[in-house]
Amino acid sequence: MDRKRRGAVLVIGAVALLVVTMGASAALAPDASVAGTDGERQTLVGIQGGGPGWHQYGSVAMYEGSSVAWRMDDTDSYFDVTQLDNGSVMAGFMDGGYEDCGPYESPCTHTGFRILDPDTESIEYEYSFPVRSSGNSEVHDVEKLGGGEYLLSDMEHERLLIVRDGEPVWQWNASSYYDAPADPTRVDWLHINDVDVVGEGQFLVSIRNANQILVVDREEGVIETINADDGGPDDSCMPGGKRQLEDTDGDGDVRCGDPEVIDHQHNPQWLGGTPGGDGEAAVLVADSDNNRVAELHREDGEWEVAWTLERAGGIDLRWPRDADRLANGHTLVTDTLNKRILEVDRNGTVRWSVTTNQIPYEADRVPGGEHPEGEWYVGETPTDRAGGTIPLLDEAAVMLRGVFPWLPFWYTGLDLGLTAVSVVIAGVGARDLWLTR
């Protein structure tokens, strides 16, 4: 076979391999959308977006069943979303193009929260402030308190902040509990990504980069640490090159929780019990870097994993970032990198699911939203991961789905490997064709 003919055969073969690989994967993939059979569901979803850093194409969407009832896509990224009693939507956000930039160059990025009117597709109210960059600086969560106050988790300055009439009236600085860098706005230090009210003046706080959940009292400070540092290795909180937790005071302690319990988690929900006590209590959390949802129970002052969900509907969870225990006893999960929202029962059976157009951050079932307490799950893990994985390639495929949200959930390590083989074969064939042109 001459070189020119060989080149043509290689290029055609590479294309055929790629087409067959993608076609077979798509045909054999489970359905990521499941219509519910027990009544119409309304689900409010905050969509972070896509593109570089996932700060493009952000939106807030209301799903009625599996259909989009309305969508507001007027900003770079939206995060936590809550439907208020009057039908308006409160949402954490990040957006660029602001002229009021404080110490930073104009135009700049702002983060904060908005009150949105879905009927007129307008912004009723906004509280925001400039940030140094759009990376790891967002207000991911906001809670409405009484007396016109709003509670924010501020990732830029690593603090909790309460504002009233657009002015700060209280704050808790994480530097009072953790070793702090010289300037937290220059590094992704703690990545405080969620805050919920769990009692009178008591807040449940997710400290992502420490693998810990705190209960902070408005008067007393930290009164409980879930997944407290037990003296084990701190590698998961001090990953090379990421400059997360640092031992800035040199005492050898950075308050890093055990990653086998929770690892870089999001959006914990207090299910019941007395915060700060020794009696029984429960927390549900999206255990993101462990690719699962976990329920933790406290007994005699110790927190342990009581239930997990790692796979549902034939699909492994990929970096979930929200889990809510619903009033009907089911669990609503935001499966971020699979771009799906799903409702499962305690056995892990999917009762309803829908796919989103971009990377989702959080979802609430409405009316009612996230309940402050919910049914506890106990017993064995309902589902296990599928076998036959290709560890390095699978992780690379997941990372690619994060960078390129248009890649489908079924694009796995096998698909990535065969894609690479196809590209190499096509490259060799194209070279032969070029040399014999």
Coordinates of C-alpha atoms in Angstrom, one line a residue:
M1 CA 0.0 0.0 0.0
D2 CA 1.5 3.3 -1.0
R3 CA 1.8 6.2 1.5
K4 CA -1.1 8.3 0.0
R5 CA -3.5 5.4 0.1
R6 CA -2.4 4.5 3.6
G7 CA -3.0 8.0 4.7
A8 CA -6.5 8.1 3.4
V9 CA -7.3 4.7 5.1
L10 CA -6.0 5.9 8.4
V11 CA -8.0 9.2 8.3
I12 CA -11.2 7.4 7.3
G13 CA -10.6 4.7 10.0
A14 CA -9.9 7.3 12.7
V15 CA -13.2 9.1 11.8
A16 CA -15.1 5.9 11.8
L17 CA -13.6 4.9 15.2
L18 CA -14.6 8.2 16.7
V19 CA -18.2 8.1 15.3
V20 CA -18.7 4.5 16.4
T21 CA -17.3 5.3 19.9
M22 CA -19.5 8.3 20.4
G23 CA -22.6 6.7 18.9
A24 CA -22.2 3.5 21.1
S25 CA -21.7 5.6 24.3
A26 CA -24.7 7.7 23.6
A27 CA -26.9 4.7 22.7
L28 CA -25.9 2.7 25.8
A29 CA -26.0 5.6 28.3
P30 CA -28.9 5.7 30.8
D31 CA -31.5 8.4 30.6
A32 CA -30.5 11.4 32.7
S33 CA -34.1 12.7 32.7
V34 CA -36.9 10.8 34.5
A35 CA -40.4 12.1 34.6
G36 CA -42.1 11.9 38.0
T37 CA -45.2 9.8 38.5
D38 CA -46.6 11.2 41.7
G39 CA -47.5 14.8 40.9
E40 CA -46.1 17.9 39.2
R41 CA -42.9 19.3 40.7
Q42 CA -41.7 22.9 40.7
T43 CA -37.9 23.2 41.1
L44 CA -35.9 26.4 41.2
V45 CA -32.3 26.1 40.0
G46 CA -29.4 28.4 40.2
I47 CA -27.1 27.8 37.2
Q48 CA -23.5 28.9 37.6
G49 CA -22.9 28.8 33.8
G50 CA -20.0 27.6 31.6
G51 CA -17.0 28.9 29.8
P52 CA -13.7 29.8 31.6
G53 CA -14.2 29.6 35.3
W54 CA -17.9 28.8 34.7
H55 CA -18.6 32.6 34.7
Q56 CA -20.5 32.8 31.5
Y57 CA -24.2 32.0 30.7
G58 CA -25.4 32.0 34.3
S59 CA -29.1 31.9 34.9
V60 CA -32.0 31.2 37.3
A61 CA -34.6 28.8 36.0
M62 CA -37.9 27.4 37.2
Y63 CA -38.7 23.9 36.1
E64 CA -42.3 22.7 36.1
G65 CA -41.9 18.9 35.8
S66 CA -39.2 18.5 33.2
S67 CA -40.0 21.8 31.3
V68 CA -38.5 25.2 31.9
A69 CA -41.4 27.6 32.9
W70 CA -39.1 30.6 32.9
R71 CA -35.5 31.6 32.9
M72 CA -33.6 34.8 33.7
D73 CA -30.1 34.7 32.1
D74 CA -29.0 38.3 32.7
T75 CA -25.7 37.7 34.5
D76 CA -22.4 35.8 34.4
S77 CA -23.2 33.4 37.3
Y78 CA -25.9 32.7 39.8
F79 CA -25.5 30.4 42.8
D80 CA -27.9 29.8 45.7
V81 CA -31.5 30.6 44.9
T82 CA -34.5 31.0 47.2
Q83 CA -38.1 31.8 46.4
L84 CA -39.5 34.4 48.7
D85 CA -43.1 34.5 50.0
N86 CA -44.1 37.1 47.3
G87 CA -42.8 35.0 44.5
S88 CA -39.6 36.9 44.0
V89 CA -36.3 35.1 43.9
M90 CA -33.3 35.9 46.1
A91 CA -30.0 34.7 44.5
G92 CA -26.3 35.0 45.1
F93 CA -24.5 36.2 42.0
M94 CA -21.3 37.3 40.3
D95 CA -21.2 39.7 37.3
G96 CA -18.7 41.8 35.4
G97 CA -18.7 45.2 33.8
Y98 CA -19.1 47.4 36.9
E99 CA -17.7 50.9 37.0
D100 CA -17.8 51.3 40.8
C101 CA -14.7 49.3 41.6
G102 CA -13.2 50.7 44.8
P103 CA -9.5 49.8 44.9
Y104 CA -9.6 47.8 41.7
E105 CA -9.4 48.9 38.1
S106 CA -12.6 49.7 36.2
P107 CA -14.5 47.8 34.8
C108 CA -14.5 45.1 37.5
T109 CA -16.5 42.2 38.8
H110 CA -19.1 42.5 41.6
T111 CA -20.6 39.8 43.8
G112 CA -23.4 39.8 46.3
F113 CA -27.1 39.0 46.0
R114 CA -30.1 40.1 44.0
I115 CA -33.9 40.0 44.4
L116 CA -35.3 39.1 41.0
D117 CA -38.9 39.5 39.7
P118 CA -39.5 36.6 37.3
D119 CA -42.8 38.1 36.0
T120 CA -41.1 41.3 34.7
E121 CA -37.6 39.7 34.4
S122 CA -36.2 42.6 36.3
I123 CA -33.8 43.1 39.2
E124 CA -35.8 44.5 42.2
Y125 CA -32.8 45.0 44.5
E126 CA -29.1 44.4 44.5
Y127 CA -26.4 44.5 47.2
S128 CA -22.9 43.9 45.8
F129 CA -19.3 44.9 46.2
P130 CA -16.2 44.7 44.0
V131 CA -13.8 41.8 44.1
R132 CA -10.2 41.4 43.0
S133 CA -11.0 38.7 40.4
S134 CA -13.9 36.5 39.4
G135 CA -12.1 33.3 40.6
N136 CA -13.1 31.9 44.0
S137 CA -14.4 35.3 45.2
E138 CA -18.2 34.8 45.0
V139 CA -21.1 35.2 47.4
H140 CA -22.4 31.7 47.0
D141 CA -25.2 32.0 49.6
V142 CA -27.6 34.5 51.1
E143 CA -30.3 34.0 53.8
K144 CA -33.1 36.5 54.6
L145 CA -33.4 37.2 58.3
G146 CA -35.9 39.2 60.2
G147 CA -35.9 43.0 60.5
G148 CA -34.7 43.6 56.9
E149 CA -31.4 41.8 57.5
Y150 CA -29.6 39.5 55.0
L151 CA -26.9 37.0 55.9
L152 CA -24.2 36.4 53.3
S153 CA -21.3 33.9 53.0
D154 CA -18.5 36.1 51.7
M155 CA -15.7 34.1 50.0
E156 CA -13.7 37.1 49.0
H157 CA -13.0 38.2 52.6
E158 CA -13.7 34.8 54.2
R159 CA -16.4 36.0 56.5
L160 CA -20.1 35.9 57.4
L161 CA -21.7 39.2 56.8
I162 CA -25.1 40.6 57.8
V163 CA -26.4 43.7 56.0
R164 CA -29.3 45.9 56.6
D165 CA -30.4 48.8 54.2
G166 CA -27.3 48.1 52.2
E167 CA -24.9 48.5 55.2
P168 CA -23.0 45.9 57.2
V169 CA -24.3 45.5 60.7
W170 CA -22.4 42.4 61.9
Q171 CA -19.6 40.1 60.7
W172 CA -17.7 37.0 61.7
N173 CA -14.2 36.7 60.4
A174 CA -12.9 33.2 59.8
S175 CA -9.4 34.5 60.8
S176 CA -10.7 34.3 64.4
Y177 CA -10.7 30.5 64.1
Y178 CA -8.3 29.5 61.3
D179 CA -4.7 30.5 60.4
A180 CA -5.1 33.4 58.0
P181 CA -2.9 34.5 55.1
A182 CA -1.7 38.1 54.8
D183 CA -4.4 39.0 52.3
P184 CA -7.3 36.5 51.8
T185 CA -8.4 38.3 48.6
R186 CA -5.3 37.1 46.8
V187 CA -5.7 33.3 47.5
D188 CA -8.4 30.7 47.6
W189 CA -8.0 30.3 51.3
L190 CA -11.1 28.8 53.0
H191 CA -13.8 29.1 50.3
I192 CA -16.7 29.7 52.6
N193 CA -19.6 28.6 50.4
D194 CA -22.7 28.2 52.5
V195 CA -24.5 29.6 55.5
D196 CA -27.9 28.5 57.0
V197 CA -29.8 29.6 60.1
V198 CA -30.1 26.7 62.5
G199 CA -31.2 28.4 65.7
E200 CA -31.6 31.8 67.3
G201 CA -28.5 33.6 66.2
Q202 CA -26.8 30.4 65.2
F203 CA -25.5 29.7 61.7
L204 CA -24.4 26.5 59.9
V205 CA -21.3 27.4 57.9
S206 CA -19.5 25.3 55.2
I207 CA -15.7 25.8 55.2
R208 CA -15.0 24.0 52.0
N209 CA -11.2 24.0 51.9
A210 CA -11.0 22.8 55.5
N211 CA -13.4 19.8 55.0
Q212 CA -15.3 21.2 57.9
I213 CA -18.8 22.5 58.8
L214 CA -19.1 24.9 61.7
V215 CA -21.9 26.2 63.9
V216 CA -21.2 29.8 64.6
D217 CA -23.1 31.7 67.3
R218 CA -23.7 35.4 66.6
E219 CA -22.5 36.2 70.1
E220 CA -20.1 33.4 71.0
G221 CA -18.4 32.5 67.7
V222 CA -17.7 28.8 66.9
I223 CA -19.6 26.5 69.2
E224 CA -19.3 23.3 67.1
T225 CA -17.0 21.8 64.5
I226 CA -18.3 18.9 62.4
N227 CA -15.3 16.8 61.2
A228 CA -12.9 18.4 63.6
D229 CA -9.1 18.0 63.0
D230 CA -8.1 14.6 64.6
G231 CA -4.4 15.1 64.1
G232 CA -4.3 13.1 60.8
P233 CA -2.6 14.2 57.6
D234 CA -3.5 17.7 56.2
D235 CA -2.7 17.0 52.6
S236 CA -6.3 17.4 51.3
C237 CA -6.4 20.9 52.8
M238 CA -3.0 21.9 51.6
P239 CA -2.9 20.6 48.0
G240 CA 0.4 21.5 46.2
G241 CA 0.2 24.8 44.3
K242 CA -3.3 25.7 45.3
R243 CA -2.4 27.7 48.4
Q244 CA -5.5 26.9 50.4
L245 CA -4.9 26.3 54.1
E246 CA -1.5 27.4 55.4
D247 CA 0.2 27.0 58.8
T248 CA 0.9 30.7 59.1
D249 CA 1.6 30.7 62.9
G250 CA 3.9 27.7 62.7
D251 CA 2.2 25.6 65.3
G252 CA 1.7 22.6 62.9
D253 CA -2.1 22.8 63.0
V254 CA -4.3 24.1 60.2
R255 CA -7.7 22.6 61.4
C256 CA -8.1 20.2 58.5
G257 CA -11.0 17.7 58.7
D258 CA -10.7 14.0 57.6
P259 CA -11.4 13.8 53.8
E260 CA -12.8 10.3 54.3
V261 CA -15.7 11.9 56.2
I262 CA -16.3 15.0 53.9
D263 CA -13.9 16.4 51.3
H264 CA -14.4 20.0 49.9
Q265 CA -18.2 19.9 50.6
H266 CA -21.0 22.2 49.6
N267 CA -24.4 23.3 51.0
P268 CA -24.9 21.3 54.3
Q269 CA -28.5 21.1 55.6
W270 CA -29.2 20.7 59.4
L271 CA -31.6 17.8 59.8
G272 CA -32.2 18.1 63.5
G273 CA -30.8 18.0 67.0
T274 CA -29.3 20.8 69.2
P275 CA -26.4 22.7 67.6
G276 CA -23.4 22.7 69.8
G277 CA -24.7 19.8 72.0
D278 CA -23.6 16.2 72.6
G279 CA -26.9 14.5 71.9
E280 CA -28.1 13.1 68.6
A281 CA -28.1 15.4 65.6
A282 CA -27.9 15.0 61.8
V283 CA -26.5 16.9 58.8
L284 CA -27.0 16.2 55.1
V285 CA -24.2 17.5 52.8
A286 CA -23.0 17.4 49.2
D287 CA -19.6 15.7 49.7
S288 CA -18.3 17.1 46.5
D289 CA -14.7 15.8 46.1
N290 CA -15.8 12.4 47.3
N291 CA -18.5 12.5 44.5
R292 CA -21.3 11.6 46.8
V293 CA -24.0 12.9 49.1
A294 CA -23.4 12.0 52.8
E295 CA -25.6 12.1 55.9
L296 CA -23.7 12.6 59.1
H297 CA -25.0 11.7 62.5
R298 CA -23.8 12.9 65.9
E299 CA -23.8 10.6 68.8
D300 CA -22.1 11.2 72.2
G301 CA -20.4 14.2 70.6
E302 CA -18.9 12.3 67.7
W303 CA -19.9 12.8 64.0
E304 CA -19.9 9.8 61.7
V305 CA -21.2 9.0 58.2
A306 CA -24.6 7.2 58.5
W307 CA -25.7 7.2 54.8
T308 CA -24.3 8.0 51.4
L309 CA -25.4 8.2 47.8
E310 CA -22.8 7.7 45.2
R311 CA -24.8 6.5 42.1
A312 CA -28.4 7.0 41.0
G313 CA -30.2 6.1 37.8
G314 CA -27.2 4.1 36.6
I315 CA -25.0 7.2 36.6
D316 CA -22.2 8.0 39.1
L317 CA -22.5 11.3 40.9
R318 CA -19.9 13.8 39.7
W319 CA -19.0 16.6 42.1
P320 CA -22.5 17.2 43.6
R321 CA -22.9 20.6 45.2
D322 CA -26.3 20.5 46.9
A323 CA -28.5 18.0 48.7
D324 CA -31.8 18.9 50.3
R325 CA -34.0 16.5 52.3
L326 CA -37.6 17.2 51.1
A327 CA -40.8 17.3 53.1
N328 CA -41.8 14.0 51.5
G329 CA -38.7 12.3 52.8
H330 CA -36.9 12.2 49.5
T331 CA -33.6 13.9 48.7
L332 CA -33.1 16.6 46.0
V333 CA -29.5 16.5 44.6
T334 CA -27.7 18.9 42.3
D335 CA -25.3 16.7 40.4
T336 CA -23.0 19.4 39.1
L337 CA -20.7 17.9 36.4
N338 CA -23.5 15.6 35.1
K339 CA -25.6 18.7 34.7
R340 CA -28.7 17.1 36.3
I341 CA -31.0 17.7 39.2
L342 CA -32.5 14.6 40.6
E343 CA -34.9 13.5 43.4
V344 CA -34.1 10.1 45.0
D345 CA -35.7 8.1 47.8
R346 CA -33.8 6.6 50.8
N347 CA -32.9 3.5 48.6
G348 CA -31.3 5.7 45.9
T349 CA -34.1 5.1 43.4
V350 CA -34.6 8.1 41.1
R351 CA -38.1 9.5 41.4
W352 CA -37.5 12.5 39.1
S353 CA -34.6 14.1 37.3
V354 CA -33.9 16.7 34.7
T355 CA -30.8 17.9 32.8
T356 CA -29.7 21.6 32.7
N357 CA -28.3 23.6 29.9
Q358 CA -25.1 24.7 31.8
I359 CA -23.3 23.8 35.0
P360 CA -25.9 24.0 37.9
Y361 CA -25.0 25.1 41.4
E362 CA -28.0 24.6 43.6
A363 CA -31.7 23.7 43.5
D364 CA -34.8 24.2 45.7
R365 CA -38.1 22.5 45.5
V366 CA -40.9 25.1 45.7
P367 CA -42.9 26.2 47.4
G368 CA -41.1 25.7 50.7
G369 CA -37.4 25.6 49.6
E370 CA -34.9 24.0 51.9
H371 CA -36.5 22.9 55.2
P372 CA -34.5 23.6 58.4
E373 CA -35.1 20.0 59.5
G374 CA -35.9 16.8 57.7
E375 CA -36.2 13.0 57.9
W376 CA -33.1 11.2 58.9
Y377 CA -31.7 8.2 56.9
V378 CA -30.1 5.3 58.6
G379 CA -28.8 1.9 57.3
E380 CA -26.5 0.8 54.6
T381 CA -25.4 2.8 51.6
P382 CA -28.1 2.3 49.0
T383 CA -25.9 2.2 45.9
D384 CA -22.3 1.4 45.0
R385 CA -20.2 2.7 42.1
A386 CA -20.1 0.8 38.8
G387 CA -17.1 -1.3 38.1
G388 CA -14.8 -1.2 35.1
T389 CA -13.6 2.3 35.5
I390 CA -10.3 3.7 34.1
P391 CA -9.1 5.9 37.0
L392 CA -6.8 8.4 35.4
L393 CA -8.8 8.7 32.2
D394 CA -12.1 8.9 34.0
E395 CA -10.8 11.7 36.2
A396 CA -9.5 13.5 33.1
A397 CA -12.9 13.1 31.4
V398 CA -14.7 14.6 34.4
M399 CA -12.3 17.6 34.4
L400 CA -13.0 18.1 30.7
R401 CA -16.7 18.1 31.3
G402 CA -16.1 20.8 33.8
V403 CA -14.1 22.9 31.4
F404 CA -16.4 22.2 28.5
P405 CA -20.0 21.9 29.8
W406 CA -21.3 21.0 26.4
L407 CA -19.7 17.5 26.7
P408 CA -22.4 15.0 27.7
F409 CA -22.5 13.2 31.0
W410 CA -21.8 9.9 29.3
Y411 CA -18.4 11.0 28.0
T412 CA -16.1 8.8 30.2
G413 CA -12.5 7.8 30.4
L414 CA -13.0 5.1 27.7
D415 CA -14.4 7.7 25.3
L416 CA -11.5 10.1 26.1
G417 CA -9.0 7.3 25.5
L418 CA -10.5 6.3 22.2
T419 CA -10.8 9.9 21.1
A420 CA -7.1 10.3 21.8
V421 CA -6.4 7.2 19.7
S422 CA -8.5 8.5 16.9
V423 CA -6.7 11.8 16.9
V424 CA -3.3 10.1 16.8
I425 CA -4.3 7.8 13.9
A426 CA -5.9 10.7 12.0
G427 CA -2.7 12.7 12.6
V428 CA -0.5 10.0 11.1
G429 CA -2.8 9.7 8.1
A430 CA -2.9 13.4 7.6
R431 CA 0.9 13.5 7.7
D432 CA 1.0 10.8 5.0
L433 CA -1.4 12.7 2.8
W434 CA 0.5 16.0 3.3
L435 CA 3.8 14.4 2.3
T436 CA 2.3 12.9 -0.9
R437 CA 0.3 15.9 -2.0

